[in-house]
CSV table of C-alpha atoms and ligand atoms in Angstrom, one decimal:
chain,number,residue,atom,x,y,z
R,1,UNK,CA,140.2,61.0,135.9
R,2,UNK,CA,139.5,64.8,136.2
R,3,UNK,CA,137.3,65.4,139.2
R,4,UNK,CA,134.0,67.3,138.6
R,5,UNK,CA,134.8,69.9,141.1
R,6,UNK,CA,138.0,71.8,140.4
R,7,UNK,CA,140.0,73.2,143.1
R,8,UNK,CA,141.0,76.9,143.0
R,9,UNK,CA,144.4,76.1,141.5
R,10,UNK,CA,142.9,73.7,138.8
R,11,UNK,CA,140.3,76.3,137.9
R,12,UNK,CA,142.9,79.0,137.6
R,13,UNK,CA,144.9,76.7,135.1
R,14,UNK,CA,141.8,75.8,133.2
R,15,UNK,CA,140.7,79.4,132.9
R,16,UNK,CA,144.2,80.4,131.8
R,17,UNK,CA,143.8,78.0,129.0
R,18,UNK,CA,140.4,79.2,128.1
R,19,UNK,CA,141.5,82.8,128.4
R,20,UNK,CA,144.5,82.2,126.1
R,21,UNK,CA,142.1,80.7,123.6
R,22,UNK,CA,139.5,83.4,123.7
R,23,UNK,CA,142.1,86.2,123.7
R,24,UNK,CA,143.8,84.7,120.7
R,25,UNK,CA,140.4,84.2,118.9
R,26,UNK,CA,139.7,88.0,119.4
R,27,UNK,CA,143.2,88.9,118.3
R,28,UNK,CA,142.9,86.8,115.1
R,29,UNK,CA,139.5,88.3,114.2
R,30,UNK,CA,140.8,91.2,112.0
R,31,UNK,CA,142.4,88.7,109.6
R,32,UNK,CA,140.1,85.6,110.1
R,33,UNK,CA,137.9,84.8,107.0
R,34,UNK,CA,134.4,86.1,107.4
R,35,UNK,CA,133.0,83.2,105.4
R,36,UNK,CA,134.6,79.8,105.2
R,37,UNK,CA,133.2,76.4,104.0
R,38,UNK,CA,136.4,75.1,102.9
R,39,UNK,CA,136.9,71.5,103.8
R,40,UNK,CA,133.6,71.5,105.6
R,41,UNK,CA,132.5,68.0,104.5
R,42,UNK,CA,135.8,66.5,105.7
R,43,UNK,CA,135.5,68.2,109.0
R,44,UNK,CA,131.9,67.0,109.5
R,45,UNK,CA,133.1,63.4,109.0
R,46,UNK,CA,136.2,63.9,111.1
R,47,UNK,CA,136.0,61.3,114.0
R,48,UNK,CA,138.1,63.5,116.2
R,49,UNK,CA,135.2,66.1,116.2
R,50,UNK,CA,132.2,63.7,115.9
R,51,UNK,CA,133.1,61.3,118.6
R,52,UNK,CA,131.0,60.2,121.5
R,53,UNK,CA,131.9,61.5,124.9
R,54,UNK,CA,134.7,59.3,126.3
R,55,UNK,CA,134.6,57.4,129.6
R,56,UNK,CA,137.7,59.4,130.8
R,57,UNK,CA,138.0,63.0,129.9
R,58,UNK,CA,140.6,64.7,127.6
R,59,UNK,CA,142.7,67.8,128.1
R,60,UNK,CA,141.0,71.2,127.8
R,61,UNK,CA,143.4,72.6,125.3
R,62,UNK,CA,142.8,69.6,123.0
R,63,UNK,CA,139.1,70.1,123.2
R,64,UNK,CA,139.3,73.9,122.6
R,65,UNK,CA,141.4,73.1,119.4
R,66,UNK,CA,138.4,71.1,118.2
R,67,UNK,CA,136.0,73.9,119.0
R,68,UNK,CA,138.2,76.3,117.1
R,69,UNK,CA,138.3,74.1,114.0
R,70,UNK,CA,134.5,73.9,114.1
R,71,UNK,CA,134.1,77.7,114.7
R,72,UNK,CA,136.1,78.4,111.7
R,73,UNK,CA,133.4,77.2,109.4
R,74,UNK,CA,130.3,79.0,108.2
R,75,UNK,CA,129.8,82.7,108.8
R,76,UNK,CA,132.1,84.3,111.4
R,77,UNK,CA,129.5,86.6,113.0
R,78,UNK,CA,132.1,87.9,115.4
R,79,UNK,CA,134.3,89.3,112.5
R,80,UNK,CA,134.3,93.1,111.8
R,81,UNK,CA,133.6,92.0,108.2
R,82,UNK,CA,130.3,90.4,109.1
R,83,UNK,CA,127.7,92.6,107.3
R,84,UNK,CA,125.2,89.9,106.6
R,85,UNK,CA,122.0,89.3,108.6
R,86,UNK,CA,122.0,91.3,111.9
R,87,UNK,CA,125.6,91.0,113.2
R,88,UNK,CA,126.0,92.5,116.6
R,89,UNK,CA,129.4,91.0,117.1
R,90,UNK,CA,129.2,89.7,120.6
R,91,UNK,CA,130.8,91.8,123.4
R,92,UNK,CA,133.4,89.7,125.1
R,93,UNK,CA,132.6,91.6,128.5
R,94,UNK,CA,129.2,89.8,128.3
R,95,UNK,CA,131.1,86.6,128.0
R,96,UNK,CA,132.9,87.5,131.2
R,97,UNK,CA,129.5,88.2,132.8
R,98,UNK,CA,128.4,84.7,131.7
R,99,UNK,CA,131.3,83.0,133.1
R,100,UNK,CA,130.7,84.7,136.5
R,101,UNK,CA,127.0,84.2,136.3
R,102,UNK,CA,127.4,80.5,135.5
R,103,UNK,CA,130.1,80.0,138.1
R,104,UNK,CA,128.0,81.5,141.0
R,105,UNK,CA,125.0,79.7,139.5
R,106,UNK,CA,122.3,81.4,141.3
R,107,UNK,CA,118.7,80.9,140.9
R,108,UNK,CA,116.9,84.0,139.4
R,109,UNK,CA,113.8,82.5,138.2
R,110,UNK,CA,112.2,83.8,141.4
R,111,UNK,CA,113.2,86.6,143.7
R,112,UNK,CA,113.5,84.9,147.0
R,113,UNK,CA,116.7,82.7,146.3
R,114,UNK,CA,118.7,85.6,145.0
R,115,UNK,CA,116.8,88.9,145.8
R,116,UNK,CA,119.8,91.3,145.2
R,117,UNK,CA,120.8,89.7,141.9
R,118,UNK,CA,117.1,89.9,140.8
R,119,UNK,CA,117.1,93.6,141.9
R,120,UNK,CA,120.2,94.1,139.6
R,121,UNK,CA,118.3,92.5,136.7
R,122,UNK,CA,115.3,94.6,137.5
R,123,UNK,CA,117.4,97.7,137.4
R,124,UNK,CA,118.5,96.9,133.8
R,125,UNK,CA,114.7,96.5,133.0
R,126,UNK,CA,113.9,99.8,134.7
R,127,UNK,CA,116.7,101.5,132.7
R,128,UNK,CA,115.0,100.2,129.6
R,129,UNK,CA,111.6,101.2,130.7
R,130,UNK,CA,113.0,104.8,131.2
R,131,UNK,CA,115.0,104.8,127.9
R,132,UNK,CA,111.8,104.2,126.0
R,133,UNK,CA,109.7,106.4,128.2
R,134,UNK,CA,107.3,103.7,129.3
R,135,UNK,CA,105.2,104.3,132.4
R,136,UNK,CA,105.7,103.0,136.0
R,137,UNK,CA,103.1,100.2,135.3
R,138,UNK,CA,105.5,98.5,132.9
R,139,UNK,CA,106.8,95.1,133.5
R,140,UNK,CA,109.7,93.6,131.6
R,141,UNK,CA,111.5,90.3,131.1
R,142,UNK,CA,114.8,89.3,129.6
R,143,UNK,CA,114.3,86.5,127.2
R,144,UNK,CA,116.5,84.4,125.0
R,145,UNK,CA,115.8,86.4,122.0
R,146,UNK,CA,113.2,88.6,120.0
R,147,UNK,CA,111.1,85.5,119.0
R,148,UNK,CA,110.5,84.5,122.7
R,149,UNK,CA,109.7,88.1,123.5
R,150,UNK,CA,107.2,88.2,120.6
R,151,UNK,CA,105.5,85.1,121.6
R,152,UNK,CA,105.0,86.4,125.1
R,153,UNK,CA,103.7,89.6,123.6
R,154,UNK,CA,101.1,87.8,121.5
R,155,UNK,CA,100.1,85.6,124.4
R,156,UNK,CA,99.7,88.5,126.6
R,157,UNK,CA,97.6,90.5,124.1
R,158,UNK,CA,95.5,87.4,123.5
R,159,UNK,CA,94.8,87.0,127.1
R,160,UNK,CA,94.1,90.7,127.6
R,161,UNK,CA,92.0,91.3,124.5
R,162,UNK,CA,90.2,88.3,123.4
R,163,UNK,CA,87.7,85.9,124.8
R,164,UNK,CA,88.6,82.3,125.7
R,165,UNK,CA,87.6,81.3,122.3
R,166,UNK,CA,90.1,83.5,120.5
R,167,UNK,CA,90.0,81.9,117.0
R,168,UNK,CA,88.4,85.0,115.3
R,169,UNK,CA,91.2,87.1,116.5
R,170,UNK,CA,93.3,88.8,113.7
R,171,UNK,CA,96.8,90.2,113.7
R,172,UNK,CA,98.3,92.7,111.3
R,173,UNK,CA,101.8,92.7,109.8
R,174,UNK,CA,103.3,93.7,106.4
R,175,UNK,CA,105.4,91.8,104.0
R,176,UNK,CA,108.4,93.5,105.8
R,177,UNK,CA,107.5,92.4,109.4
R,178,UNK,CA,109.8,89.8,110.9
R,179,UNK,CA,108.1,86.3,110.7
R,180,UNK,CA,108.5,86.2,114.5
R,181,UNK,CA,105.1,87.6,114.8
R,182,UNK,CA,103.5,85.0,112.4
R,183,UNK,CA,105.4,82.3,114.3
R,184,UNK,CA,104.2,83.6,117.6
R,185,UNK,CA,100.6,83.7,116.4
R,186,UNK,CA,100.9,80.0,115.3
R,187,UNK,CA,102.5,78.9,118.6
R,188,UNK,CA,99.8,80.8,120.5
R,189,UNK,CA,97.2,78.7,118.6
R,190,UNK,CA,95.9,81.1,115.9
R,191,UNK,CA,95.1,79.7,112.5
R,192,UNK,CA,97.6,80.7,109.8
R,193,UNK,CA,94.9,83.0,108.1
R,194,UNK,CA,94.6,85.1,111.4
R,195,UNK,CA,97.7,87.0,110.3
R,196,UNK,CA,96.8,89.7,107.8
R,197,UNK,CA,99.2,91.4,105.4
R,198,UNK,CA,98.8,95.1,105.4
R,199,UNK,CA,100.2,96.8,102.2
R,200,UNK,CA,103.3,98.9,102.5
R,201,UNK,CA,104.1,102.3,100.8
R,202,UNK,CA,106.8,102.8,98.3
R,203,UNK,CA,109.3,103.0,101.1
R,204,UNK,CA,108.3,99.7,102.6
R,205,UNK,CA,106.4,101.2,105.5
R,206,UNK,CA,103.2,100.0,106.8
R,207,UNK,CA,100.4,102.2,105.3
R,208,UNK,CA,98.2,103.3,108.3
R,209,UNK,CA,95.2,103.8,105.9
R,210,UNK,CA,95.4,100.4,104.6
R,211,UNK,CA,95.6,99.1,108.2
R,212,UNK,CA,92.5,101.1,109.0
R,213,UNK,CA,90.7,99.5,106.0
R,214,UNK,CA,91.9,95.9,106.8
R,215,UNK,CA,90.5,96.3,110.3
R,216,UNK,CA,87.2,97.6,109.1
R,217,UNK,CA,86.9,94.9,106.5
R,218,UNK,CA,87.7,92.1,109.1
R,219,UNK,CA,85.2,93.6,111.6
R,220,UNK,CA,82.5,93.6,109.0
R,221,UNK,CA,83.3,89.9,108.3
R,222,UNK,CA,82.8,89.1,112.0
R,223,UNK,CA,86.5,88.9,112.9
R,224,UNK,CA,88.1,90.4,116.0
R,225,UNK,CA,91.1,92.5,115.1
R,226,UNK,CA,93.3,92.8,118.1
R,227,UNK,CA,97.1,93.1,117.5
R,228,UNK,CA,99.3,95.0,115.1
R,229,UNK,CA,103.0,94.8,114.9
R,230,UNK,CA,104.9,97.9,113.9
R,231,UNK,CA,108.6,97.6,113.1
R,232,UNK,CA,111.1,100.0,114.6
R,233,UNK,CA,113.7,98.9,112.1
R,234,UNK,CA,112.8,95.9,109.8
R,235,UNK,CA,115.4,93.2,109.4
R,236,UNK,CA,115.2,93.5,105.7
R,237,UNK,CA,115.9,97.2,105.2
R,238,UNK,CA,116.1,98.7,108.7
R,239,UNK,CA,112.9,100.7,107.9
R,240,UNK,CA,110.9,102.2,110.6
R,241,UNK,CA,107.0,102.1,110.3
R,242,UNK,CA,105.2,105.4,110.8
R,243,UNK,CA,104.8,104.7,114.6
R,244,UNK,CA,102.6,107.7,115.6
R,245,UNK,CA,100.0,107.1,112.8
R,246,UNK,CA,99.9,103.4,113.5
R,247,UNK,CA,99.6,104.1,117.3
R,248,UNK,CA,96.6,106.3,116.4
R,249,UNK,CA,94.9,103.7,114.3
R,250,UNK,CA,95.6,101.1,117.1
R,251,UNK,CA,94.1,103.3,119.7
R,252,UNK,CA,91.1,104.4,117.8
R,253,UNK,CA,90.3,100.7,116.9
R,254,UNK,CA,91.3,99.4,120.3
R,255,UNK,CA,94.1,97.1,119.0
R,256,UNK,CA,97.2,96.1,120.9
R,257,UNK,CA,100.2,97.9,119.4
R,258,UNK,CA,103.3,95.7,119.5
R,259,UNK,CA,106.4,97.4,118.4
R,260,UNK,CA,109.2,95.1,117.1
R,261,UNK,CA,112.4,96.9,117.7
R,262,UNK,CA,114.5,93.6,117.9
R,263,UNK,CA,116.9,94.9,115.3
R,264,UNK,CA,116.7,98.6,115.8
R,265,UNK,CA,115.8,99.3,119.4
R,266,UNK,CA,119.0,100.4,120.9
R,267,UNK,CA,119.5,103.0,118.2
R,268,UNK,CA,117.1,105.0,120.5
R,269,UNK,CA,120.3,105.8,122.5
R,270,UNK,CA,121.4,108.1,119.6
R,271,UNK,CA,119.6,111.4,119.0
R,272,UNK,CA,118.9,110.4,115.3
R,273,UNK,CA,117.6,107.1,116.4
R,274,UNK,CA,115.4,108.7,119.1
R,275,UNK,CA,113.8,111.1,116.6
R,276,UNK,CA,113.2,108.4,114.0
R,277,UNK,CA,111.5,106.2,116.5
R,278,UNK,CA,109.3,108.9,117.8
R,279,UNK,CA,106.0,107.2,118.8
R,280,UNK,CA,107.6,104.0,120.2
R,281,UNK,CA,106.6,105.2,123.7
R,282,UNK,CA,103.0,104.5,122.8
R,283,UNK,CA,103.5,100.8,122.3
R,284,UNK,CA,101.5,98.4,124.5
R,285,UNK,CA,104.4,95.9,124.2
R,286,UNK,CA,108.0,96.3,122.9
R,287,UNK,CA,110.4,93.6,121.7
R,288,UNK,CA,114.2,94.3,121.9
R,289,UNK,CA,117.2,92.2,121.1
R,290,UNK,CA,120.2,93.3,123.1
R,291,UNK,CA,122.0,90.5,121.1
R,292,UNK,CA,121.6,92.7,118.0
R,293,UNK,CA,121.9,96.4,118.6
R,294,UNK,CA,123.4,96.3,122.1
R,295,UNK,CA,126.2,93.9,120.5
R,296,UNK,CA,125.7,91.2,123.2
R,297,UNK,CA,126.4,87.5,122.3
R,298,UNK,CA,123.4,85.6,121.0
R,299,UNK,CA,120.9,84.6,123.7
R,300,UNK,CA,119.4,87.9,125.1
R,301,UNK,CA,116.1,89.4,124.0
R,302,UNK,CA,113.7,91.6,126.1
R,303,UNK,CA,110.0,92.3,126.3
R,304,UNK,CA,108.5,95.4,127.9
R,305,UNK,CA,104.8,95.4,128.5
R,306,UNK,CA,103.1,98.8,129.3
R,307,UNK,CA,100.4,97.3,131.5
R,308,UNK,CA,102.7,94.9,133.5
R,309,UNK,CA,99.9,93.1,135.2
R,310,UNK,CA,98.7,91.9,131.9
R,311,UNK,CA,102.0,90.2,131.3
R,312,UNK,CA,101.9,88.4,134.5
R,313,UNK,CA,98.2,87.4,134.3
R,314,UNK,CA,98.9,85.9,130.9
R,315,UNK,CA,101.8,83.7,132.1
R,316,UNK,CA,101.0,82.8,135.6
R,317,UNK,CA,98.6,80.5,137.2
R,318,UNK,CA,97.7,82.4,140.4
R,319,UNK,CA,97.4,86.0,141.5
R,320,UNK,CA,100.5,87.9,142.1
R,321,UNK,CA,101.5,88.8,145.5
R,322,UNK,CA,102.5,92.4,144.6
R,323,UNK,CA,105.9,91.9,146.0
R,324,UNK,CA,108.6,94.7,145.4
R,325,UNK,CA,110.8,92.2,143.4
R,326,UNK,CA,109.4,90.3,140.5
R,327,UNK,CA,109.6,86.5,140.1
R,328,UNK,CA,110.7,86.5,136.5
R,329,UNK,CA,109.2,83.0,136.0
R,330,UNK,CA,105.7,84.8,136.2
R,331,UNK,CA,106.6,86.8,133.1
R,332,UNK,CA,107.3,84.1,130.5
R,333,UNK,CA,107.2,80.4,129.9
R,334,UNK,CA,110.5,79.8,131.7
R,335,UNK,CA,111.0,78.6,135.3
R,336,UNK,CA,114.6,77.9,135.8
R,337,UNK,CA,116.9,80.2,133.9
R,338,UNK,CA,120.5,81.6,134.2
R,339,UNK,CA,121.2,84.9,135.7
R,340,UNK,CA,120.6,86.5,132.4
R,341,UNK,CA,120.6,90.1,133.7
R,342,UNK,CA,124.3,90.0,134.3
R,343,UNK,CA,125.2,89.9,130.7
R,344,UNK,CA,123.5,93.3,130.3
R,345,UNK,CA,124.3,94.7,133.6
R,346,UNK,CA,128.1,94.1,133.4
R,347,UNK,CA,128.8,95.6,129.9
R,348,UNK,CA,126.5,98.6,130.7
R,349,UNK,CA,128.4,99.4,134.0
R,350,UNK,CA,131.9,98.4,132.7
R,351,UNK,CA,131.8,100.5,129.4
R,352,UNK,CA,129.1,103.0,130.4
R,353,UNK,CA,126.1,103.9,128.3
R,354,UNK,CA,128.1,106.5,126.4
R,355,UNK,CA,130.3,103.8,124.8
R,356,UNK,CA,127.1,102.2,123.3
R,357,UNK,CA,125.8,105.5,122.2
R,358,UNK,CA,129.0,106.3,120.4
R,359,UNK,CA,129.2,102.9,118.8
R,360,UNK,CA,125.7,103.1,117.5
R,361,UNK,CA,126.1,106.8,116.3
R,362,UNK,CA,129.2,105.4,114.4
R,363,UNK,CA,127.0,102.8,112.7
R,364,UNK,CA,124.5,105.3,111.6
R,365,UNK,CA,127.3,107.4,110.1
R,366,UNK,CA,128.8,104.4,108.3
R,367,UNK,CA,125.4,103.5,106.9
R,368,UNK,CA,124.9,107.1,105.6
R,369,UNK,CA,128.4,106.9,104.1
R,370,UNK,CA,127.6,103.5,102.4
R,371,UNK,CA,124.4,104.8,101.0
R,372,UNK,CA,126.1,107.8,99.5
R,373,UNK,CA,129.0,105.8,98.1
R,374,UNK,CA,126.7,103.1,96.5
R,375,UNK,CA,124.4,105.7,95.2
R,376,UNK,CA,127.3,107.1,93.3
R,377,UNK,CA,128.1,103.9,91.5
R,378,UNK,CA,126.3,104.1,88.1
R,379,UNK,CA,125.3,100.6,87.7
R,380,UNK,CA,123.7,100.1,91.0
R,381,UNK,CA,120.4,101.2,92.4
R,382,UNK,CA,120.0,101.7,96.0
R,383,UNK,CA,116.6,101.0,97.6
R,384,UNK,CA,116.2,104.1,99.8
R,385,UNK,CA,117.9,106.3,102.4
R,386,UNK,CA,118.6,104.0,105.3
R,387,UNK,CA,116.5,104.8,108.5
R,388,UNK,CA,119.1,103.0,110.5
R,389,UNK,CA,122.1,100.8,109.5
R,390,UNK,CA,120.8,98.5,106.7
R,391,UNK,CA,121.5,99.3,103.0
R,392,UNK,CA,119.8,97.4,100.2
R,393,UNK,CA,120.9,97.6,96.7
R,394,UNK,CA,120.8,95.8,93.4
R,395,UNK,CA,122.5,95.6,90.0
R,396,UNK,CA,120.7,96.0,86.7
R,397,UNK,CA,119.6,92.2,86.7
R,398,UNK,CA,119.1,89.6,89.4
R,399,UNK,CA,121.8,87.5,87.8
R,400,UNK,CA,124.4,90.3,88.2
R,401,UNK,CA,123.3,91.0,91.7
R,402,UNK,CA,123.8,87.3,92.6
R,403,UNK,CA,127.3,87.3,90.9
R,404,UNK,CA,128.3,90.5,92.8
R,405,UNK,CA,127.3,88.9,96.1
R,406,UNK,CA,129.1,85.7,95.3
R,407,UNK,CA,132.3,87.5,94.4
R,408,UNK,CA,132.3,89.9,97.3
R,409,UNK,CA,131.6,87.1,99.7
R,410,UNK,CA,134.3,84.9,98.2
R,411,UNK,CA,136.9,87.6,99.3
R,412,UNK,CA,136.6,86.3,102.9
R,413,UNK,CA,136.9,89.9,104.1
R,414,UNK,CA,133.2,90.9,104.2
R,415,UNK,CA,130.0,89.0,104.1
R,416,UNK,CA,126.8,90.4,102.7
R,417,UNK,CA,123.4,88.8,102.5
R,418,UNK,CA,120.6,89.0,100.1
R,419,UNK,CA,116.8,89.4,100.6
R,420,UNK,CA,113.8,89.8,98.4
R,421,UNK,CA,111.8,93.0,98.0
R,422,UNK,CA,108.6,92.6,96.1
R,423,UNK,CA,109.9,89.2,95.1
R,424,UNK,CA,113.1,90.7,93.6
R,425,UNK,CA,116.6,89.6,94.7
R,426,UNK,CA,118.6,92.5,96.3
R,427,UNK,CA,121.9,92.7,98.1
R,428,UNK,CA,121.9,93.7,101.6
R,429,UNK,CA,124.5,95.2,103.9
R,430,UNK,CA,123.8,95.6,107.6
R,431,UNK,CA,126.4,97.6,109.5
R,432,UNK,CA,125.8,96.7,113.2
R,433,UNK,CA,128.9,95.1,114.8
R,434,UNK,CA,130.8,97.3,117.4
R,435,UNK,CA,133.9,95.8,115.5
R,436,UNK,CA,132.9,97.2,112.1
R,437,UNK,CA,134.7,100.5,111.4
R,438,UNK,CA,135.3,102.7,108.4
R,439,UNK,CA,138.3,100.8,107.1
R,440,UNK,CA,136.3,97.5,106.7
R,441,UNK,CA,133.4,99.3,105.2
R,442,UNK,CA,135.8,100.9,102.8
R,443,UNK,CA,137.0,97.4,101.8
R,444,UNK,CA,133.5,96.3,101.2
R,445,UNK,CA,132.7,99.3,99.0
R,446,UNK,CA,136.0,98.7,97.1
R,447,UNK,CA,135.0,95.1,96.4
R,448,UNK,CA,131.7,96.2,95.3
R,449,UNK,CA,133.1,98.9,93.0
R,450,UNK,CA,135.6,96.4,91.5
R,451,UNK,CA,132.6,94.1,90.6
R,452,UNK,CA,130.4,96.8,89.1
R,453,UNK,CA,133.0,98.6,87.0
W,501,PLP,C1,116.0,89.1,114.7
W,501,PLP,C2,114.6,89.6,114.8
W,501,PLP,C3,113.6,89.1,115.4
W,501,PLP,C4,113.7,87.7,116.0
W,501,PLP,O1,114.5,87.7,117.1
W,501,PLP,P1,115.5,86.5,117.5
W,501,PLP,O2,116.3,87.1,118.7
W,501,PLP,O3,116.2,86.1,116.3
W,501,PLP,O4,114.6,85.5,118.1
W,501,PLP,C5,112.4,89.7,115.4
W,501,PLP,N1,112.1,90.9,114.8
W,501,PLP,C6,113.1,91.6,114.2
W,501,PLP,C7,113.0,92.9,113.5
W,501,PLP,C8,114.4,90.9,114.1
W,501,PLP,O5,115.4,91.5,113.5
């Protein structure tokens, strides 16, 4: 029976097996299919994969082979050809950080048990605060994703802005806003009708005048408008809402401005991204997803709150002690958590911020290139110039668009997704992975060209 505690030598051997598997996985990525459902039914019924844990353990290499078979099915989001959804790729250096963080297994839910590690995580948050020009009063927390960050943002705003009976509170989104806000509102106890849809303009941006009107209408009806989500890069089209104008409307009307930068946030590292996100520094709260535009493996989001004390008072039961290091458990629903900060800290220090900036600049270049190339294909229409790295396009009919997507995705070389804009089916390409370069984008364009000509 394998002991639960491995000796140093046993661990070296096990890690060598795991290292071989991971390194091999990465080496195979350029040629691995991006989409594969072949033989899925058989695999799901395979007793080798779906068996109960045995009384006596089995060899690691055998188990990793099972993982590999299972990982081969579905969408390979680590592939350079992953252009569907929001494919960050997953930096393997963050996996190294996870290995280390889990092996040292220190408690970072509070500062006292691991003060210096909590300080390192705090440094990552301070870097983010400065990156987005937030004030010294800011508090931040690393979450498991953008949805959890949004939940804490809504709860914080609710506690800061509304009376104990908050059921008249209303929140403002658009048809393009990620449903994380509506879900957060529901989880926070708001009735479904509390979430108001503000019209968008022809470029799918929230219309600030329409927001002003909606707020006025709701006030006159006895409601309490308190929260607006502006997107710094929508998931659908990567479009950035007019942040300065929305910040003006929010401030004139005393609303909490939440900026959802879960997809687009880290483009702020580039000069184009920074210009286009002008006004983001006026947010009351900001949601980021390092597991998207910072390329981290899934499982890391972030919330920054301008008035940090409101984040803590919404989540904690007693007064804060005002210590120099935060207890992260005061800033969200979680108590015990992994040392989440290391998966940001290590890649940032190992590769340097410049490596991220360069990769994100490359994604913007590629998106412009895709936009130009698709625009020149006669039978396609492209939605609009991309603000960031999502390009949305369609054929003459929805049937043709669907057929194009099916055939391109059947290639196994690239995966595109679809979405609906004003109810209409459109194809969507999101260039976001650090692994996606010009060669793979050219393959995608060639596949599309073959289908439309
Ligand atoms: C992905 C996304 C979310 C939700 O974040 P998760 O990390 O998936 O929970 C929210 N907003 C936007 C704009 C997103 O792209």
